[in-house]
Amino acid sequence: MKLKYAPLLGLAVVACLASNASATTLTVGMGSDSSFVILESPNVGLRTYEVFYDFDASNPLGTDDLLITIGSEDPTIMFNLMGDPANPSLESIEFNGVTEGGPFALGAPFWGLWVAGGQNGFDPDDFSPAPVPIPSETWTSGAGFAEPFRIVEPGSSEALLFGTVFAPPTFDPVPEPSSAFLLGAGSLLIIARRKRLVK
């Protein structure tokens, strides 16, 4: 009797995780692996892209590579990267003809990068890249947009937030497919167990 609503709860959790970042996920790119890019701003709203590619550890991608793929396939959006090509920053995003961001100015809104999964980091003593694996379940402030300061790996997530406060996203990273699969499998086991108990 205690398991009466457990199947519905399990399915609700899976549905919530699947639609966590936004109601619609746009798919771009080609390949057998994928990572997620989530944008949030007053103009863009909350928008999620699943970017497909073929992961190659000897030639990894950075966040900038994912943005280039999105920009080349979605005519409604354009990313303006600036600075050193080896590790650029995001100056502005133009979405449906409206630009958010611009040249850096103290107190002005800017695009902040948060990442989950993959590798991220640099050595603050000499500003050299020293990426280390980061958790995929929580957000870490992004150290850079390009490899080797940011290394995208299958299932990783990138969140770009526009504002004046450098605070982490209020939503969770998109779960890795393996996590969603385990939750789905757990829900099916609960349903099967409940059916046995009812008989």
mmCIF file with all atom_site columns, C-alpha atoms in Angstrom:
data_model
loop_
_atom_site.group_PDB
_atom_site.id
_atom_site.type_symbol
_atom_site.label_atom_id
_atom_site.label_alt_id
_atom_site.label_comp_id
_atom_site.label_asym_id
_atom_site.label_entity_id
_atom_site.label_seq_id
_atom_site.pdbx_PDB_ins_code
_atom_site.Cartn_x
_atom_site.Cartn_y
_atom_site.Cartn_z
_atom_site.occupancy
_atom_site.B_iso_or_equiv
_atom_site.pdbx_formal_charge
_atom_site.auth_seq_id
_atom_site.auth_comp_id
_atom_site.auth_asym_id
_atom_site.auth_atom_id
_atom_site.pdbx_PDB_model_num
ATOM 1   C CA . MET A 1 1   ? 0.000  0.000  0.000   1.00 0.00 ? 1   MET A CA 1
ATOM 2   C CA . LYS A 1 2   ? 2.875  2.396  0.726   1.00 0.00 ? 2   LYS A CA 1
ATOM 3   C CA . LEU A 1 3   ? 4.063  2.090  -2.896  1.00 0.00 ? 3   LEU A CA 1
ATOM 4   C CA . LYS A 1 4   ? 0.726  3.232  -4.319  1.00 0.00 ? 4   LYS A CA 1
ATOM 5   C CA . TYR A 1 5   ? 2.069  6.516  -5.741  1.00 0.00 ? 5   TYR A CA 1
ATOM 6   C CA . ALA A 1 6   ? 5.722  5.527  -6.123  1.00 0.00 ? 6   ALA A CA 1
ATOM 7   C CA . PRO A 1 7   ? 5.500  4.775  -9.880  1.00 0.00 ? 7   PRO A CA 1
ATOM 8   C CA . LEU A 1 8   ? 3.961  8.153  -10.573 1.00 0.00 ? 8   LEU A CA 1
ATOM 9   C CA . LEU A 1 9   ? 6.601  9.867  -8.447  1.00 0.00 ? 9   LEU A CA 1
ATOM 10  C CA . GLY A 1 10  ? 9.404  8.032  -10.265 1.00 0.00 ? 10  GLY A CA 1
ATOM 11  C CA . LEU A 1 11  ? 8.016  8.957  -13.679 1.00 0.00 ? 11  LEU A CA 1
ATOM 12  C CA . ALA A 1 12  ? 7.519  12.569 -12.564 1.00 0.00 ? 12  ALA A CA 1
ATOM 13  C CA . VAL A 1 13  ? 11.174 12.767 -11.491 1.00 0.00 ? 13  VAL A CA 1
ATOM 14  C CA . VAL A 1 14  ? 12.331 11.438 -14.882 1.00 0.00 ? 14  VAL A CA 1
ATOM 15  C CA . ALA A 1 15  ? 10.037 13.856 -16.737 1.00 0.00 ? 15  ALA A CA 1
ATOM 16  C CA . CYS A 1 16  ? 11.247 16.752 -14.593 1.00 0.00 ? 16  CYS A CA 1
ATOM 17  C CA . LEU A 1 17  ? 14.899 15.939 -15.267 1.00 0.00 ? 17  LEU A CA 1
ATOM 18  C CA . ALA A 1 18  ? 14.273 15.525 -18.969 1.00 0.00 ? 18  ALA A CA 1
ATOM 19  C CA . SER A 1 19  ? 12.650 18.962 -19.201 1.00 0.00 ? 19  SER A CA 1
ATOM 20  C CA . ASN A 1 20  ? 14.725 20.596 -16.467 1.00 0.00 ? 20  ASN A CA 1
ATOM 21  C CA . ALA A 1 21  ? 16.513 23.308 -18.420 1.00 0.00 ? 21  ALA A CA 1
ATOM 22  C CA . SER A 1 22  ? 13.631 24.412 -20.620 1.00 0.00 ? 22  SER A CA 1
ATOM 23  C CA . ALA A 1 23  ? 10.519 23.185 -22.331 1.00 0.00 ? 23  ALA A CA 1
ATOM 24  C CA . THR A 1 24  ? 12.235 22.857 -25.717 1.00 0.00 ? 24  THR A CA 1
ATOM 25  C CA . THR A 1 25  ? 15.662 21.507 -26.585 1.00 0.00 ? 25  THR A CA 1
ATOM 26  C CA . LEU A 1 26  ? 16.930 22.351 -30.054 1.00 0.00 ? 26  LEU A CA 1
ATOM 27  C CA . THR A 1 27  ? 19.254 19.830 -31.700 1.00 0.00 ? 27  THR A CA 1
ATOM 28  C CA . VAL A 1 28  ? 22.250 20.922 -33.791 1.00 0.00 ? 28  VAL A CA 1
ATOM 29  C CA . GLY A 1 29  ? 25.426 19.331 -35.137 1.00 0.00 ? 29  GLY A CA 1
ATOM 30  C CA . MET A 1 30  ? 26.252 15.768 -36.125 1.00 0.00 ? 30  MET A CA 1
ATOM 31  C CA . GLY A 1 31  ? 27.975 12.893 -34.373 1.00 0.00 ? 31  GLY A CA 1
ATOM 32  C CA . SER A 1 32  ? 27.496 10.146 -31.807 1.00 0.00 ? 32  SER A CA 1
ATOM 33  C CA . ASP A 1 33  ? 28.223 12.285 -28.699 1.00 0.00 ? 33  ASP A CA 1
ATOM 34  C CA . SER A 1 34  ? 26.490 15.377 -27.373 1.00 0.00 ? 34  SER A CA 1
ATOM 35  C CA . SER A 1 35  ? 26.709 18.194 -24.833 1.00 0.00 ? 35  SER A CA 1
ATOM 36  C CA . PHE A 1 36  ? 24.190 20.830 -23.778 1.00 0.00 ? 36  PHE A CA 1
ATOM 37  C CA . VAL A 1 37  ? 24.305 24.618 -24.032 1.00 0.00 ? 37  VAL A CA 1
ATOM 38  C CA . ILE A 1 38  ? 21.727 26.517 -21.967 1.00 0.00 ? 38  ILE A CA 1
ATOM 39  C CA . LEU A 1 39  ? 21.168 30.248 -22.497 1.00 0.00 ? 39  LEU A CA 1
ATOM 40  C CA . GLU A 1 40  ? 19.242 32.521 -20.143 1.00 0.00 ? 40  GLU A CA 1
ATOM 41  C CA . SER A 1 41  ? 18.617 36.247 -20.518 1.00 0.00 ? 41  SER A CA 1
ATOM 42  C CA . PRO A 1 42  ? 15.715 38.712 -20.734 1.00 0.00 ? 42  PRO A CA 1
ATOM 43  C CA . ASN A 1 43  ? 15.808 38.632 -24.551 1.00 0.00 ? 43  ASN A CA 1
ATOM 44  C CA . VAL A 1 44  ? 16.663 34.962 -25.181 1.00 0.00 ? 44  VAL A CA 1
ATOM 45  C CA . GLY A 1 45  ? 14.562 33.642 -22.291 1.00 0.00 ? 45  GLY A CA 1
ATOM 46  C CA . LEU A 1 46  ? 15.556 30.092 -21.345 1.00 0.00 ? 46  LEU A CA 1
ATOM 47  C CA . ARG A 1 47  ? 16.835 28.171 -24.376 1.00 0.00 ? 47  ARG A CA 1
ATOM 48  C CA . THR A 1 48  ? 18.583 24.792 -24.534 1.00 0.00 ? 48  THR A CA 1
ATOM 49  C CA . TYR A 1 49  ? 20.634 23.294 -27.354 1.00 0.00 ? 49  TYR A CA 1
ATOM 50  C CA . GLU A 1 50  ? 21.863 19.724 -27.562 1.00 0.00 ? 50  GLU A CA 1
ATOM 51  C CA . VAL A 1 51  ? 24.998 19.883 -29.708 1.00 0.00 ? 51  VAL A CA 1
ATOM 52  C CA . PHE A 1 52  ? 26.101 16.628 -31.384 1.00 0.00 ? 52  PHE A CA 1
ATOM 53  C CA . TYR A 1 53  ? 29.728 15.890 -32.295 1.00 0.00 ? 53  TYR A CA 1
ATOM 54  C CA . ASP A 1 54  ? 32.244 13.022 -32.326 1.00 0.00 ? 54  ASP A CA 1
ATOM 55  C CA . PHE A 1 55  ? 34.381 13.197 -29.187 1.00 0.00 ? 55  PHE A CA 1
ATOM 56  C CA . ASP A 1 56  ? 38.135 12.943 -29.785 1.00 0.00 ? 56  ASP A CA 1
ATOM 57  C CA . ALA A 1 57  ? 40.277 13.126 -26.622 1.00 0.00 ? 57  ALA A CA 1
ATOM 58  C CA . SER A 1 58  ? 43.335 14.028 -28.713 1.00 0.00 ? 58  SER A CA 1
ATOM 59  C CA . ASN A 1 59  ? 41.510 16.997 -30.278 1.00 0.00 ? 59  ASN A CA 1
ATOM 60  C CA . PRO A 1 60  ? 38.890 18.125 -27.730 1.00 0.00 ? 60  PRO A CA 1
ATOM 61  C CA . LEU A 1 61  ? 36.300 20.857 -28.161 1.00 0.00 ? 61  LEU A CA 1
ATOM 62  C CA . GLY A 1 62  ? 35.732 23.970 -26.062 1.00 0.00 ? 62  GLY A CA 1
ATOM 63  C CA . THR A 1 63  ? 32.546 25.921 -25.346 1.00 0.00 ? 63  THR A CA 1
ATOM 64  C CA . ASP A 1 64  ? 33.436 28.206 -28.273 1.00 0.00 ? 64  ASP A CA 1
ATOM 65  C CA . ASP A 1 65  ? 33.232 25.237 -30.662 1.00 0.00 ? 65  ASP A CA 1
ATOM 66  C CA . LEU A 1 66  ? 29.712 24.434 -29.442 1.00 0.00 ? 66  LEU A CA 1
ATOM 67  C CA . LEU A 1 67  ? 28.673 28.080 -29.902 1.00 0.00 ? 67  LEU A CA 1
ATOM 68  C CA . ILE A 1 68  ? 30.078 28.109 -33.449 1.00 0.00 ? 68  ILE A CA 1
ATOM 69  C CA . THR A 1 69  ? 28.041 24.979 -34.268 1.00 0.00 ? 69  THR A CA 1
ATOM 70  C CA . ILE A 1 70  ? 24.863 26.539 -32.843 1.00 0.00 ? 70  ILE A CA 1
ATOM 71  C CA . GLY A 1 71  ? 25.438 29.823 -34.695 1.00 0.00 ? 71  GLY A CA 1
ATOM 72  C CA . SER A 1 72  ? 26.031 28.030 -38.001 1.00 0.00 ? 72  SER A CA 1
ATOM 73  C CA . GLU A 1 73  ? 22.763 26.057 -37.771 1.00 0.00 ? 73  GLU A CA 1
ATOM 74  C CA . ASP A 1 74  ? 20.349 28.420 -35.993 1.00 0.00 ? 74  ASP A CA 1
ATOM 75  C CA . PRO A 1 75  ? 19.733 31.567 -38.084 1.00 0.00 ? 75  PRO A CA 1
ATOM 76  C CA . THR A 1 76  ? 18.026 33.340 -35.154 1.00 0.00 ? 76  THR A CA 1
ATOM 77  C CA . ILE A 1 77  ? 21.186 33.592 -33.033 1.00 0.00 ? 77  ILE A CA 1
ATOM 78  C CA . MET A 1 78  ? 24.731 34.944 -33.341 1.00 0.00 ? 78  MET A CA 1
ATOM 79  C CA . PHE A 1 79  ? 27.555 34.754 -30.780 1.00 0.00 ? 79  PHE A CA 1
ATOM 80  C CA . ASN A 1 80  ? 30.200 37.495 -30.713 1.00 0.00 ? 80  ASN A CA 1
ATOM 81  C CA . LEU A 1 81  ? 33.430 36.182 -29.203 1.00 0.00 ? 81  LEU A CA 1
ATOM 82  C CA . MET A 1 82  ? 36.256 38.614 -28.425 1.00 0.00 ? 82  MET A CA 1
ATOM 83  C CA . GLY A 1 83  ? 39.806 38.625 -27.162 1.00 0.00 ? 83  GLY A CA 1
ATOM 84  C CA . ASP A 1 84  ? 42.553 36.071 -27.554 1.00 0.00 ? 84  ASP A CA 1
ATOM 85  C CA . PRO A 1 85  ? 41.475 33.359 -30.053 1.00 0.00 ? 85  PRO A CA 1
ATOM 86  C CA . ALA A 1 86  ? 43.242 30.818 -27.814 1.00 0.00 ? 86  ALA A CA 1
ATOM 87  C CA . ASN A 1 87  ? 40.825 31.673 -25.000 1.00 0.00 ? 87  ASN A CA 1
ATOM 88  C CA . PRO A 1 88  ? 38.142 34.144 -26.084 1.00 0.00 ? 88  PRO A CA 1
ATOM 89  C CA . SER A 1 89  ? 35.310 35.519 -23.981 1.00 0.00 ? 89  SER A CA 1
ATOM 90  C CA . LEU A 1 90  ? 31.716 36.078 -25.017 1.00 0.00 ? 90  LEU A CA 1
ATOM 91  C CA . GLU A 1 91  ? 31.061 39.769 -25.646 1.00 0.00 ? 91  GLU A CA 1
ATOM 92  C CA . SER A 1 92  ? 27.449 39.597 -26.818 1.00 0.00 ? 92  SER A CA 1
ATOM 93  C CA . ILE A 1 93  ? 24.652 37.429 -28.181 1.00 0.00 ? 93  ILE A CA 1
ATOM 94  C CA . GLU A 1 94  ? 22.299 38.648 -30.885 1.00 0.00 ? 94  GLU A CA 1
ATOM 95  C CA . PHE A 1 95  ? 18.959 36.819 -30.814 1.00 0.00 ? 95  PHE A CA 1
ATOM 96  C CA . ASN A 1 96  ? 16.119 37.666 -33.216 1.00 0.00 ? 96  ASN A CA 1
ATOM 97  C CA . GLY A 1 97  ? 17.798 40.986 -34.045 1.00 0.00 ? 97  GLY A CA 1
ATOM 98  C CA . VAL A 1 98  ? 18.289 42.109 -30.424 1.00 0.00 ? 98  VAL A CA 1
ATOM 99  C CA . THR A 1 99  ? 21.841 42.291 -29.001 1.00 0.00 ? 99  THR A CA 1
ATOM 100 C CA . GLU A 1 100 ? 22.576 41.655 -25.332 1.00 0.00 ? 100 GLU A CA 1
ATOM 101 C CA . GLY A 1 101 ? 26.049 42.518 -24.083 1.00 0.00 ? 101 GLY A CA 1
ATOM 102 C CA . GLY A 1 102 ? 28.800 44.624 -25.539 1.00 0.00 ? 102 GLY A CA 1
ATOM 103 C CA . PRO A 1 103 ? 32.250 45.939 -24.689 1.00 0.00 ? 103 PRO A CA 1
ATOM 104 C CA . PHE A 1 104 ? 33.094 45.278 -21.045 1.00 0.00 ? 104 PHE A CA 1
ATOM 105 C CA . ALA A 1 105 ? 32.258 48.082 -18.626 1.00 0.00 ? 105 ALA A CA 1
ATOM 106 C CA . LEU A 1 106 ? 32.219 47.987 -14.832 1.00 0.00 ? 106 LEU A CA 1
ATOM 107 C CA . GLY A 1 107 ? 28.680 47.437 -13.565 1.00 0.00 ? 107 GLY A CA 1
ATOM 108 C CA . ALA A 1 108 ? 27.317 46.628 -17.023 1.00 0.00 ? 108 ALA A CA 1
ATOM 109 C CA . PRO A 1 109 ? 25.506 43.315 -17.653 1.00 0.00 ? 109 PRO A CA 1
ATOM 110 C CA . PHE A 1 110 ? 27.706 40.557 -19.073 1.00 0.00 ? 110 PHE A CA 1
ATOM 111 C CA . TRP A 1 111 ? 27.489 36.915 -20.122 1.00 0.00 ? 111 TRP A CA 1
ATOM 112 C CA . GLY A 1 112 ? 28.693 34.591 -17.335 1.00 0.00 ? 112 GLY A CA 1
ATOM 113 C CA . LEU A 1 113 ? 29.756 31.016 -18.079 1.00 0.00 ? 113 LEU A CA 1
ATOM 114 C CA . TRP A 1 114 ? 28.959 28.062 -15.798 1.00 0.00 ? 114 TRP A CA 1
ATOM 115 C CA . VAL A 1 115 ? 29.931 24.493 -16.675 1.00 0.00 ? 115 VAL A CA 1
ATOM 116 C CA . ALA A 1 116 ? 29.181 20.974 -15.495 1.00 0.00 ? 116 ALA A CA 1
ATOM 117 C CA . GLY A 1 117 ? 31.080 17.862 -16.553 1.00 0.00 ? 117 GLY A CA 1
ATOM 118 C CA . GLY A 1 118 ? 34.124 17.805 -18.776 1.00 0.00 ? 118 GLY A CA 1
ATOM 119 C CA . GLN A 1 119 ? 37.255 19.632 -17.630 1.00 0.00 ? 119 GLN A CA 1
ATOM 120 C CA . ASN A 1 120 ? 37.766 23.207 -16.531 1.00 0.00 ? 120 ASN A CA 1
ATOM 121 C CA . GLY A 1 121 ? 40.423 25.391 -15.019 1.00 0.00 ? 121 GLY A CA 1
ATOM 122 C CA . PHE A 1 122 ? 43.702 27.224 -15.078 1.00 0.00 ? 122 PHE A CA 1
ATOM 123 C CA . ASP A 1 123 ? 46.610 27.754 -12.716 1.00 0.00 ? 123 ASP A CA 1
ATOM 124 C CA . PRO A 1 124 ? 45.952 31.150 -11.062 1.00 0.00 ? 124 PRO A CA 1
ATOM 125 C CA . ASP A 1 125 ? 49.647 31.606 -10.259 1.00 0.00 ? 125 ASP A CA 1
ATOM 126 C CA . ASP A 1 126 ? 50.771 31.825 -13.872 1.00 0.00 ? 126 ASP A CA 1
ATOM 127 C CA . PHE A 1 127 ? 47.421 31.790 -15.736 1.00 0.00 ? 127 PHE A CA 1
ATOM 128 C CA . SER A 1 128 ? 48.423 28.684 -17.642 1.00 0.00 ? 128 SER A CA 1
ATOM 129 C CA . PRO A 1 129 ? 45.826 26.055 -18.530 1.00 0.00 ? 129 PRO A CA 1
ATOM 130 C CA . ALA A 1 130 ? 45.601 23.231 -16.019 1.00 0.00 ? 130 ALA A CA 1
ATOM 131 C CA . PRO A 1 131 ? 42.172 21.680 -16.661 1.00 0.00 ? 131 PRO A CA 1
ATOM 132 C CA . VAL A 1 132 ? 40.865 19.127 -14.193 1.00 0.00 ? 132 VAL A CA 1
ATOM 133 C CA . PRO A 1 133 ? 37.691 16.996 -14.292 1.00 0.00 ? 133 PRO A CA 1
ATOM 134 C CA . ILE A 1 134 ? 34.680 18.680 -12.703 1.00 0.00 ? 134 ILE A CA 1
ATOM 135 C CA . PRO A 1 135 ? 31.400 17.188 -11.432 1.00 0.00 ? 135 PRO A CA 1
ATOM 136 C CA . SER A 1 136 ? 28.532 16.878 -13.889 1.00 0.00 ? 136 SER A CA 1
ATOM 137 C CA . GLU A 1 137 ? 25.790 17.247 -11.236 1.00 0.00 ? 137 GLU A CA 1
ATOM 138 C CA . THR A 1 138 ? 26.621 20.809 -10.121 1.00 0.00 ? 138 THR A CA 1
ATOM 139 C CA . TRP A 1 139 ? 27.708 24.059 -11.770 1.00 0.00 ? 139 TRP A CA 1
ATOM 140 C CA . THR A 1 140 ? 31.292 25.374 -11.629 1.00 0.00 ? 140 THR A CA 1
ATOM 141 C CA . SER A 1 141 ? 32.218 28.886 -12.717 1.00 0.00 ? 141 SER A CA 1
ATOM 142 C CA . GLY A 1 142 ? 33.779 28.654 -16.179 1.00 0.00 ? 142 GLY A CA 1
ATOM 143 C CA . ALA A 1 143 ? 37.477 29.422 -16.427 1.00 0.00 ? 143 ALA A CA 1
ATOM 144 C CA . GLY A 1 144 ? 37.381 29.976 -20.183 1.00 0.00 ? 144 GLY A CA 1
ATOM 145 C CA . PHE A 1 145 ? 35.532 29.315 -23.415 1.00 0.00 ? 145 PHE A CA 1
ATOM 146 C CA . ALA A 1 146 ? 38.214 27.464 -25.373 1.00 0.00 ? 146 ALA A CA 1
ATOM 147 C CA . GLU A 1 147 ? 40.233 24.284 -24.995 1.00 0.00 ? 147 GLU A CA 1
ATOM 148 C CA . PRO A 1 148 ? 42.497 23.826 -22.985 1.00 0.00 ? 148 PRO A CA 1
ATOM 149 C CA . PHE A 1 149 ? 40.868 26.196 -20.453 1.00 0.00 ? 149 PHE A CA 1
ATOM 150 C CA . ARG A 1 150 ? 37.547 24.418 -21.083 1.00 0.00 ? 150 ARG A CA 1
ATOM 151 C CA . ILE A 1 151 ? 37.323 20.856 -22.400 1.00 0.00 ? 151 ILE A CA 1
ATOM 152 C CA . VAL A 1 152 ? 33.878 19.642 -23.413 1.00 0.00 ? 152 VAL A CA 1
ATOM 153 C CA . GLU A 1 153 ? 33.185 15.939 -22.928 1.00 0.00 ? 153 GLU A CA 1
ATOM 154 C CA . PRO A 1 154 ? 30.082 13.871 -23.805 1.00 0.00 ? 154 PRO A CA 1
ATOM 155 C CA . GLY A 1 155 ? 27.176 14.744 -21.518 1.00 0.00 ? 155 GLY A CA 1
ATOM 156 C CA . SER A 1 156 ? 28.709 17.984 -20.236 1.00 0.00 ? 156 SER A CA 1
ATOM 157 C CA . SER A 1 157 ? 26.641 21.186 -19.917 1.00 0.00 ? 157 SER A CA 1
ATOM 158 C CA . GLU A 1 158 ? 27.452 24.862 -20.524 1.00 0.00 ? 158 GLU A CA 1
ATOM 159 C CA . ALA A 1 159 ? 25.181 27.576 -19.050 1.00 0.00 ? 159 ALA A CA 1
ATOM 160 C CA . LEU A 1 160 ? 25.424 31.169 -20.284 1.00 0.00 ? 160 LEU A CA 1
ATOM 161 C CA . LEU A 1 161 ? 23.609 33.703 -18.084 1.00 0.00 ? 161 LEU A CA 1
ATOM 162 C CA . PHE A 1 162 ? 23.256 37.402 -18.849 1.00 0.00 ? 162 PHE A CA 1
ATOM 163 C CA . GLY A 1 163 ? 23.219 39.816 -15.913 1.00 0.00 ? 163 GLY A CA 1
ATOM 164 C CA . THR A 1 164 ? 25.229 41.918 -13.498 1.00 0.00 ? 164 THR A CA 1
ATOM 165 C CA . VAL A 1 165 ? 25.625 39.326 -10.721 1.00 0.00 ? 165 VAL A CA 1
ATOM 166 C CA . PHE A 1 166 ? 27.992 36.409 -11.215 1.00 0.00 ? 166 PHE A CA 1
ATOM 167 C CA . ALA A 1 167 ? 25.696 33.869 -9.548  1.00 0.00 ? 167 ALA A CA 1
ATOM 168 C CA . PRO A 1 168 ? 25.213 30.214 -10.548 1.00 0.00 ? 168 PRO A CA 1
ATOM 169 C CA . PRO A 1 169 ? 22.151 29.147 -12.542 1.00 0.00 ? 169 PRO A CA 1
ATOM 170 C CA . THR A 1 170 ? 18.976 28.484 -10.580 1.00 0.00 ? 170 THR A CA 1
ATOM 171 C CA . PHE A 1 171 ? 18.357 25.326 -12.652 1.00 0.00 ? 171 PHE A CA 1
ATOM 172 C CA . ASP A 1 172 ? 20.277 22.048 -12.521 1.00 0.00 ? 172 ASP A CA 1
ATOM 173 C CA . PRO A 1 173 ? 22.624 20.853 -15.288 1.00 0.00 ? 173 PRO A CA 1
ATOM 174 C CA . VAL A 1 174 ? 20.998 18.634 -17.902 1.00 0.00 ? 174 VAL A CA 1
ATOM 175 C CA . PRO A 1 175 ? 21.443 15.070 -16.602 1.00 0.00 ? 175 PRO A CA 1
ATOM 176 C CA . GLU A 1 176 ? 23.809 12.804 -18.454 1.00 0.00 ? 176 GLU A CA 1
ATOM 177 C CA . PRO A 1 177 ? 21.961 10.168 -20.507 1.00 0.00 ? 177 PRO A CA 1
ATOM 178 C CA . SER A 1 178 ? 23.245 7.456  -18.162 1.00 0.00 ? 178 SER A CA 1
ATOM 179 C CA . SER A 1 179 ? 21.721 9.240  -15.135 1.00 0.00 ? 179 SER A CA 1
ATOM 180 C CA . ALA A 1 180 ? 18.367 9.645  -16.855 1.00 0.00 ? 180 ALA A CA 1
ATOM 181 C CA . PHE A 1 181 ? 18.488 5.994  -17.902 1.00 0.00 ? 181 PHE A CA 1
ATOM 182 C CA . LEU A 1 182 ? 19.149 4.852  -14.328 1.00 0.00 ? 182 LEU A CA 1
ATOM 183 C CA . LEU A 1 183 ? 16.222 6.914  -13.036 1.00 0.00 ? 183 LEU A CA 1
ATOM 184 C CA . GLY A 1 184 ? 13.970 5.480  -15.739 1.00 0.00 ? 184 GLY A CA 1
ATOM 185 C CA . ALA A 1 185 ? 15.100 1.942  -14.970 1.00 0.00 ? 185 ALA A CA 1
ATOM 186 C CA . GLY A 1 186 ? 14.499 2.531  -11.258 1.00 0.00 ? 186 GLY A CA 1
ATOM 187 C CA . SER A 1 187 ? 10.957 3.713  -12.000 1.00 0.00 ? 187 SER A CA 1
ATOM 188 C CA . LEU A 1 188 ? 10.263 0.594  -14.052 1.00 0.00 ? 188 LEU A CA 1
ATOM 189 C CA . LEU A 1 189 ? 11.514 -1.601 -11.205 1.00 0.00 ? 189 LEU A CA 1
ATOM 190 C CA . ILE A 1 190 ? 9.174  0.180  -8.780  1.00 0.00 ? 190 ILE A CA 1
ATOM 191 C CA . ILE A 1 191 ? 6.250  -0.375 -11.156 1.00 0.00 ? 191 ILE A CA 1
ATOM 192 C CA . ALA A 1 192 ? 7.123  -4.071 -11.571 1.00 0.00 ? 192 ALA A CA 1
ATOM 193 C CA . ARG A 1 193 ? 7.453  -4.518 -7.796  1.00 0.00 ? 193 ARG A CA 1
ATOM 194 C CA . ARG A 1 194 ? 4.140  -2.786 -7.191  1.00 0.00 ? 194 ARG A CA 1
ATOM 195 C CA . LYS A 1 195 ? 2.398  -5.083 -9.678  1.00 0.00 ? 195 LYS A CA 1
ATOM 196 C CA . ARG A 1 196 ? 3.771  -8.115 -7.843  1.00 0.00 ? 196 ARG A CA 1
ATOM 197 C CA . LEU A 1 197 ? 2.581  -6.757 -4.481  1.00 0.00 ? 197 LEU A CA 1
ATOM 198 C CA . VAL A 1 198 ? -0.904 -6.018 -5.827  1.00 0.00 ? 198 VAL A CA 1
ATOM 199 C CA . LYS A 1 199 ? -1.396 -9.612 -7.084  1.00 0.00 ? 199 LYS A CA 1
#
